Coordinates of C-alpha atoms in Angstrom, one line a residue:
Q1 CA -15.4 71.9 10.6
N2 CA -16.1 72.0 6.9
S3 CA -19.7 72.9 6.1
G4 CA -19.7 71.0 2.8
D5 CA -22.2 73.5 1.4
E6 CA -20.0 75.5 -0.9
E7 CA -22.2 75.2 -4.0
A8 CA -25.2 76.7 -2.2
T9 CA -23.6 80.1 -1.7
P10 CA -25.6 83.0 -3.4
E11 CA -24.1 85.4 -5.9
A12 CA -21.5 87.8 -4.6
S13 CA -19.2 90.4 -6.2
P14 CA -15.5 90.6 -5.2
S15 CA -15.9 94.3 -4.5
S16 CA -18.3 93.7 -1.6
A17 CA -16.4 90.8 -0.1
A18 CA -13.9 91.1 2.7
T19 CA -11.5 88.1 2.3
A20 CA -9.6 86.4 5.1
A21 CA -7.7 83.3 4.1
G22 CA -5.9 81.8 7.1
A23 CA -5.2 78.6 8.8
G24 CA -2.4 76.7 10.3
S25 CA -1.3 74.3 12.9
S26 CA 0.1 75.2 16.3
A27 CA 2.0 73.0 18.8
G28 CA -0.5 70.9 20.6
Y29 CA -3.4 71.9 18.5
A30 CA -5.3 70.3 15.6
D31 CA -3.6 70.2 12.2
I32 CA -5.7 72.5 10.1
R33 CA -5.1 72.2 6.3
E34 CA -7.7 74.6 5.0
A35 CA -8.5 78.3 4.6
K36 CA -11.9 79.9 4.9
L37 CA -13.3 82.8 2.9
Y38 CA -15.7 85.1 4.7
K39 CA -18.0 88.0 3.5
L40 CA -19.0 91.1 5.4
D41 CA -22.3 92.7 4.9
R42 CA -24.2 95.7 6.4
Q43 CA -27.6 94.6 7.8
G44 CA -30.5 96.0 9.8
D45 CA -32.1 99.4 10.0
G46 CA -29.7 101.9 8.6
D47 CA -27.1 99.2 8.0
A48 CA -26.3 99.4 11.7
T49 CA -25.0 95.9 12.1
V50 CA -22.4 93.8 10.3
A51 CA -23.0 90.1 9.4
V52 CA -20.2 87.7 8.6
S53 CA -20.9 84.7 6.5
L54 CA -18.8 81.8 5.4
R55 CA -18.4 81.9 1.6
Q56 CA -16.0 79.1 0.8
T57 CA -13.6 76.6 2.2
L58 CA -10.3 76.1 0.4
R59 CA -8.3 72.9 1.1
L60 CA -4.8 73.8 -0.1
G61 CA -2.5 72.5 2.7
E62 CA -1.4 74.4 5.8
V63 CA -2.0 78.0 4.7
M64 CA 0.9 80.4 5.6
T65 CA -0.2 83.6 3.9
S66 CA -2.3 84.9 1.0
K67 CA -2.5 87.8 -1.4
V68 CA -5.0 89.1 -3.9
F69 CA -4.5 91.0 -7.2
T70 CA -6.4 91.9 -10.3
F71 CA -5.5 91.3 -13.9
N72 CA -7.5 92.1 -17.0
G73 CA -10.5 92.9 -14.8
R74 CA -10.4 89.6 -13.0
L75 CA -9.7 88.9 -9.3
Y76 CA -7.0 86.3 -8.3
L77 CA -6.0 84.8 -5.0
V78 CA -2.5 83.6 -4.4
I79 CA -1.9 81.2 -1.4
L80 CA 1.4 80.1 0.0
A81 CA 0.9 76.8 1.8
S82 CA 3.1 74.1 3.4
S83 CA 2.3 70.5 2.3
G84 CA 4.1 69.1 5.4
G85 CA 4.8 65.9 3.6
G86 CA 1.2 65.3 2.6
N87 CA -0.1 65.1 -1.0
T88 CA -1.1 68.7 -1.8
N89 CA -2.5 69.5 -5.2
G90 CA -0.7 66.4 -6.6
L91 CA 2.7 67.6 -5.2
A92 CA 3.7 65.1 -2.5
E93 CA 7.2 66.4 -1.6
V94 CA 7.9 68.1 1.7
G95 CA 8.0 71.8 1.3
E96 CA 5.7 74.7 0.1
T97 CA 3.4 75.2 -2.8
I98 CA 2.0 78.4 -4.4
S99 CA -1.6 78.1 -5.7
V100 CA -3.4 80.7 -7.8
L101 CA -7.2 80.8 -7.9
V102 CA -9.5 82.9 -10.0
W103 CA -12.8 84.4 -8.9
S104 CA -15.8 83.1 -11.0
G105 CA -18.5 85.5 -9.8
K106 CA -19.7 83.2 -7.0
R107 CA -16.6 81.9 -5.5
F108 CA -13.0 81.1 -6.3
R109 CA -12.9 78.1 -8.8
R110 CA -12.2 74.8 -7.3
R111 CA -9.9 74.0 -10.3
L112 CA -6.6 75.8 -9.6
H113 CA -5.6 78.3 -12.2
Q114 CA -1.9 77.6 -11.4
T115 CA 0.0 75.6 -8.9
M116 CA 3.8 75.3 -8.5
R117 CA 6.4 74.1 -6.1
T118 CA 8.6 76.8 -4.5
P119 CA 12.2 76.8 -5.9
R120 CA 13.5 75.4 -2.6
P121 CA 12.0 74.5 0.8
G122 CA 11.8 77.0 3.6
A123 CA 9.5 79.6 2.1
K124 CA 8.2 82.1 4.6
S125 CA 6.4 85.1 3.0
I126 CA 5.1 86.4 -0.3
D127 CA 4.0 89.8 -1.6
V128 CA 2.3 90.7 -4.9
F129 CA 2.8 94.1 -6.6
E130 CA 2.7 95.9 -9.9
A131 CA 5.8 97.2 -11.7
V132 CA 6.6 98.1 -15.3
D133 CA 3.0 97.3 -16.4
A134 CA 3.1 93.8 -15.0
I135 CA 2.2 91.8 -11.9
H136 CA 5.1 90.5 -9.9
M137 CA 5.2 88.2 -6.9
V138 CA 8.2 88.1 -4.5
L139 CA 8.9 85.1 -2.3
V140 CA 11.5 84.9 0.5
G141 CA 12.6 81.9 2.5
T142 CA 15.3 80.5 4.7
A143 CA 17.9 77.7 4.4
T144 CA 16.7 74.3 5.8
D145 CA 19.9 72.3 5.8
G146 CA 21.2 73.4 9.1
R147 CA 22.5 76.7 7.8
Y148 CA 21.1 80.2 8.4
G149 CA 20.4 82.5 5.6
T150 CA 18.0 83.9 3.1
W151 CA 16.9 83.1 -0.5
M152 CA 14.6 85.2 -2.7
S153 CA 12.6 84.6 -5.9
I154 CA 10.6 87.0 -8.0
Y155 CA 7.9 85.8 -10.5
R156 CA 6.4 87.8 -13.3
W157 CA 2.8 87.4 -14.4
A158 CA 3.0 86.9 -18.2
S159 CA -0.2 86.9 -20.3
S160 CA -0.6 84.6 -23.2
T161 CA -3.2 83.8 -25.7
D162 CA -2.8 80.2 -24.7
D163 CA -4.1 81.0 -21.2
T164 CA -7.8 82.0 -21.7
G165 CA -10.6 82.4 -19.3
V166 CA -14.2 81.2 -19.6
N167 CA -15.1 84.1 -21.9
G168 CA -12.0 83.6 -24.1
D169 CA -10.2 86.5 -22.5
A170 CA -6.4 86.3 -22.0
T171 CA -5.4 85.6 -18.5
G172 CA -1.8 84.6 -17.6
K173 CA 0.5 82.7 -15.2
F174 CA 3.5 83.4 -13.0
H175 CA 6.9 82.6 -14.5
L176 CA 10.2 82.7 -12.5
S177 CA 12.2 85.8 -13.4
F178 CA 14.7 86.1 -10.5
D179 CA 16.0 83.5 -8.1
K180 CA 19.0 83.8 -5.8
D181 CA 20.2 81.9 -2.8
Y182 CA 22.0 84.5 -0.7
T183 CA 23.5 81.8 1.6
E184 CA 25.8 80.7 -1.3
D185 CA 26.8 84.1 -2.6
P186 CA 30.2 85.1 -1.2
D187 CA 29.7 88.8 -2.1
E188 CA 26.1 89.4 -1.0
R189 CA 25.8 86.6 1.6
V190 CA 22.9 87.0 4.0
V191 CA 23.5 84.9 7.1
A192 CA 20.2 85.7 8.9
D193 CA 16.9 83.9 8.4
A194 CA 14.2 86.0 6.6
S195 CA 10.7 86.0 8.0
H196 CA 8.7 88.5 6.0
V197 CA 8.9 90.6 2.8
R198 CA 7.1 93.8 2.0
H199 CA 7.1 95.7 -1.3
F200 CA 6.7 99.5 -1.5
T201 CA 7.4 102.4 -3.8
I202 CA 8.8 105.8 -3.2
T203 CA 8.4 108.3 -6.1
G204 CA 8.4 105.5 -8.6
Y205 CA 11.3 103.5 -7.2
H206 CA 10.7 100.0 -6.0
F207 CA 11.9 98.6 -2.8
L208 CA 11.7 95.3 -0.8
A209 CA 11.9 95.3 3.0
V210 CA 13.1 91.8 4.2
S211 CA 12.7 91.2 7.9
A212 CA 15.5 89.2 9.5
V213 CA 14.8 87.2 12.6
Y214 CA 17.9 85.1 13.6
D215 CA 21.4 84.2 12.5
G216 CA 22.0 81.1 14.7
R217 CA 23.5 83.1 17.5
S218 CA 21.4 86.2 18.2
T219 CA 18.2 88.0 17.1
H220 CA 20.1 91.3 17.0
V221 CA 20.5 91.2 13.3
D222 CA 20.0 93.7 10.4
S223 CA 16.9 93.6 8.3
L224 CA 17.6 94.5 4.7
L225 CA 16.1 97.0 2.3
Y226 CA 16.6 96.2 -1.4
H227 CA 16.3 98.5 -4.3
V228 CA 14.7 96.6 -7.2
R229 CA 15.4 97.6 -10.8
F230 CA 13.3 96.3 -13.7
E231 CA 14.8 96.4 -17.1
C232 CA 12.4 94.0 -18.8
T233 CA 10.7 93.5 -22.0
Q234 CA 8.1 91.0 -23.2
L235 CA 10.9 88.8 -24.5
F236 CA 13.6 89.4 -21.9
D237 CA 13.5 89.6 -18.1
C238 CA 16.2 91.5 -16.2
I239 CA 15.6 92.1 -12.6
T240 CA 18.4 93.2 -10.4
L241 CA 18.5 93.7 -6.6
Q242 CA 20.8 96.0 -4.7
V243 CA 21.1 96.2 -0.9
W244 CA 20.1 99.8 -0.3
Q245 CA 20.3 99.8 3.5
R246 CA 20.8 97.6 6.5
L247 CA 18.4 98.4 9.3
P248 CA 19.1 97.2 12.9
T249 CA 16.2 95.0 14.2
I250 CA 15.7 92.5 17.0
G251 CA 14.1 89.3 15.8
A252 CA 12.0 91.2 13.2
V253 CA 9.0 89.1 11.9
S254 CA 7.1 91.8 10.0
A255 CA 7.5 95.0 8.2
E256 CA 5.0 97.8 7.4
F257 CA 5.5 100.8 5.1
F258 CA 3.2 103.9 5.3
L259 CA 2.9 107.5 4.2
F260 CA 1.7 110.0 6.7
K261 CA 1.7 113.8 6.3
D262 CA 4.0 113.6 3.2
E263 CA 6.6 111.6 5.2
Y264 CA 7.7 108.0 4.5
F265 CA 8.0 105.5 7.3
L266 CA 9.1 101.9 7.6
T267 CA 8.3 99.9 10.8
F268 CA 9.5 96.5 12.0
A269 CA 7.8 94.3 14.5
N270 CA 10.5 93.0 16.8
S271 CA 9.6 89.7 18.4
M272 CA 12.3 88.8 21.0
S273 CA 15.8 89.4 22.2
T274 CA 18.4 86.7 22.8
N275 CA 21.9 87.0 24.2
S276 CA 21.6 90.7 24.9
S277 CA 24.7 91.7 26.8
E278 CA 23.1 94.9 28.2
Q279 CA 20.5 92.8 30.0
N280 CA 23.1 90.4 31.7
L281 CA 21.3 87.3 30.5
S282 CA 22.6 83.8 30.3
P283 CA 23.1 82.4 26.8
G284 CA 19.8 81.2 25.2
T285 CA 17.6 83.4 27.4
E286 CA 14.7 84.9 25.5
V287 CA 13.2 88.3 26.4
F288 CA 9.9 89.1 24.8
H289 CA 9.7 92.7 26.1
V290 CA 11.5 94.5 23.3
M291 CA 11.1 97.7 21.4
S292 CA 9.8 97.7 17.9
Y293 CA 11.3 100.2 15.6
I294 CA 9.8 103.0 13.4
Y295 CA 12.2 104.4 10.7
K296 CA 11.6 107.6 8.8
L297 CA 13.1 108.5 5.4
N298 CA 15.6 111.3 5.3
F299 CA 15.1 112.9 1.9
H300 CA 18.6 114.4 1.9
T301 CA 20.5 111.2 2.5
Q302 CA 17.8 109.0 0.9
L303 CA 18.2 106.6 3.9
F304 CA 15.8 105.6 6.7
E305 CA 16.7 106.8 10.2
L306 CA 15.4 105.7 13.5
F307 CA 12.3 107.8 14.3
Q308 CA 10.8 106.1 17.4
E309 CA 10.9 103.0 19.5
I310 CA 7.5 101.6 20.7
P311 CA 7.2 99.1 23.5
T312 CA 5.8 95.7 22.3
F313 CA 5.6 92.2 23.8
A314 CA 6.5 89.2 21.5
S315 CA 5.3 91.3 18.6
D316 CA 4.5 89.4 15.4
Q317 CA 3.0 92.1 13.2
I318 CA 2.5 95.9 12.8
Q319 CA -0.3 97.3 10.7
F320 CA -0.9 100.9 9.8
F321 CA -4.2 102.6 9.3
S322 CA -5.5 106.1 9.5
V323 CA -8.8 107.7 10.8
C324 CA -9.3 111.2 9.6
D325 CA -6.1 113.1 10.3
D326 CA -4.6 110.6 12.8
A327 CA -2.2 107.7 12.2
Y328 CA -2.5 104.4 14.1
L329 CA -0.3 101.4 14.4
L330 CA -1.8 98.0 15.5
T331 CA 0.7 95.7 17.1
T332 CA -0.1 92.0 18.0
S333 CA 1.7 89.3 20.0
H334 CA 2.5 85.8 18.8
L335 CA 2.3 84.5 22.4
P336 CA -1.2 83.8 23.7
I337 CA -2.2 84.9 27.2
S338 CA -1.4 81.8 29.1
A339 CA 0.8 80.3 31.8
M340 CA 3.8 80.4 29.4
V341 CA 4.6 83.9 30.7
T342 CA 3.5 83.9 34.3
D343 CA 5.2 87.1 35.2
T344 CA 3.4 89.1 32.4
P345 CA 0.2 90.9 33.1
M346 CA -2.6 89.9 30.7
A347 CA -2.9 93.3 29.2
Q348 CA 0.7 93.3 28.0
S349 CA 0.2 90.4 25.6
R350 CA -3.0 91.9 24.2
P351 CA -2.9 93.7 20.9
F352 CA -2.2 97.4 21.2
I353 CA -3.0 100.4 19.1
F354 CA -0.6 103.4 19.1
R355 CA -1.9 106.8 17.9
W356 CA 0.0 109.7 16.4
R357 CA -1.8 113.0 15.9
G358 CA 1.0 114.4 13.9
I359 CA 2.3 116.7 16.7
E360 CA 4.7 114.6 18.8
K361 CA 5.1 110.8 18.1
F362 CA 3.1 107.6 18.5
R363 CA 1.7 107.0 21.9
S364 CA 0.1 104.0 23.5
W365 CA -3.6 104.5 23.1
L366 CA -5.7 101.4 23.3
S367 CA -5.5 97.8 24.5
V368 CA -7.7 95.8 22.1
P369 CA -10.3 93.8 24.0
V370 CA -9.7 90.4 22.6
R371 CA -10.4 87.0 24.2
R372 CA -7.8 84.7 25.6
R373 CA -5.4 82.6 23.4
V374 CA -5.6 84.9 20.4
W375 CA -2.8 84.1 17.9
S376 CA -3.6 86.4 15.0
L377 CA -5.3 89.8 14.5
G378 CA -5.8 91.2 11.0
L379 CA -7.0 94.6 9.8
I380 CA -9.9 94.8 7.4
E381 CA -10.8 98.1 5.6
S382 CA -13.0 97.0 2.8
L383 CA -16.5 97.8 4.0
D384 CA -17.5 101.4 3.4
G385 CA -14.1 102.6 4.5
Q386 CA -14.7 101.4 8.0
Q387 CA -12.0 99.7 10.0
F388 CA -12.5 96.1 11.4
L389 CA -10.2 93.8 13.3
A390 CA -10.5 90.1 12.5
E391 CA -9.1 87.9 15.3
S392 CA -8.2 84.2 15.2
R393 CA -8.0 82.2 18.3
I394 CA -8.1 78.7 19.9
D395 CA -11.3 78.0 21.7
A396 CA -11.9 76.0 24.9
H397 CA -11.9 72.8 22.9
G398 CA -8.6 73.4 21.2
M399 CA -10.2 74.3 17.8
P400 CA -9.7 77.5 15.8
S401 CA -12.4 80.1 15.7
S402 CA -12.7 83.8 14.6
S403 CA -14.5 86.9 15.4
V404 CA -14.7 90.5 14.0
L405 CA -14.4 93.7 16.0
E406 CA -15.4 97.1 14.6
L407 CA -13.6 100.3 15.4
L408 CA -16.3 102.8 16.2
S409 CA -16.0 106.6 16.2
S410 CA -17.8 108.9 18.6
A411 CA -20.7 110.6 16.9
G412 CA -18.7 110.5 13.7
E413 CA -16.3 113.1 15.0
C414 CA -12.7 112.8 13.8
S415 CA -11.3 114.4 16.9
D416 CA -12.4 111.6 19.3
I417 CA -12.3 107.9 18.3
A418 CA -14.1 106.1 21.1
Q419 CA -13.7 102.3 20.8

């Protein structure tokens, strides 16, 4: 429930705060239309313990995802939210809104810095990145009129002397620079629904990995890798996208890019398989035991090649982190441990961590000890370089709650991570 005590929070700096904006409604559960901002602090003798305190409640609709970025020394929070037909920020239409908030030294200001309707309904994912000395935001979505397909928009953060902060410093706002509905393009038509977008760079070149989940018949569809070219000036925007590669996936709902030992990798969280002929299934049958894919860049061909398949169950995200010289992949499931999957052992729907020590490949290493009915698990790395896992779950009363787990090392030795 809302604490109603937002104005009583003490001073905090953005650099010491670990933010986690997340909320949503799930079938049969309460309709949650707010996001909560938490702060992590070291406490106790020798800073041995971690305290988590509520900093702020943001009521911006049904929050889908959020990103942070800095501009001119100021911290901004971008939230993609679904209004669901309600009146959100004065925009009463059904669909999604993008809200931009600015950090004021104590909290994000209640007065929104910018709010705008998405170009069309069906928005799924955003990512914020820097290119050609400017902040950009990419937005992907799906068709909502009975068709299947993908649309994409890219915004550019343009500063202006008309947009000033409390100290008179120039700020800026997002302006639409690129917008394309790939369901209507006969030459570059994308017939599969997009679920997630991830920006990354390789040696200065910009790419967007768009996960594809379903095309109306099967989840065995290609996710797309776009090469993004920026030929922009302050007076003229010119952004072009070229399909660089089509990568086979199975109901991909998330993508993660990482660099390890001077090699580039792109992973996809595959969620489920439908109408797979090799499994002799009847039409419409869903299989949640699927392999998620790890692709590795071939420097000679400049294309990604399949490097490894890792076993996952109803995966909804893959996150990379490293400890010392070892690489880790955290995989989570979008299905809670419940009677929905009676033939699945409890451990199989728990989050898993895979470890790669750089010699062979990733191996299953740890089942994360989370509670029942967990629907989301996020990685936090903002406190003294230490890794934390923030879990969101439904409690016994059907209400959302959260907790934080810390990844501990054994006596500080890199060779043996204990918990």
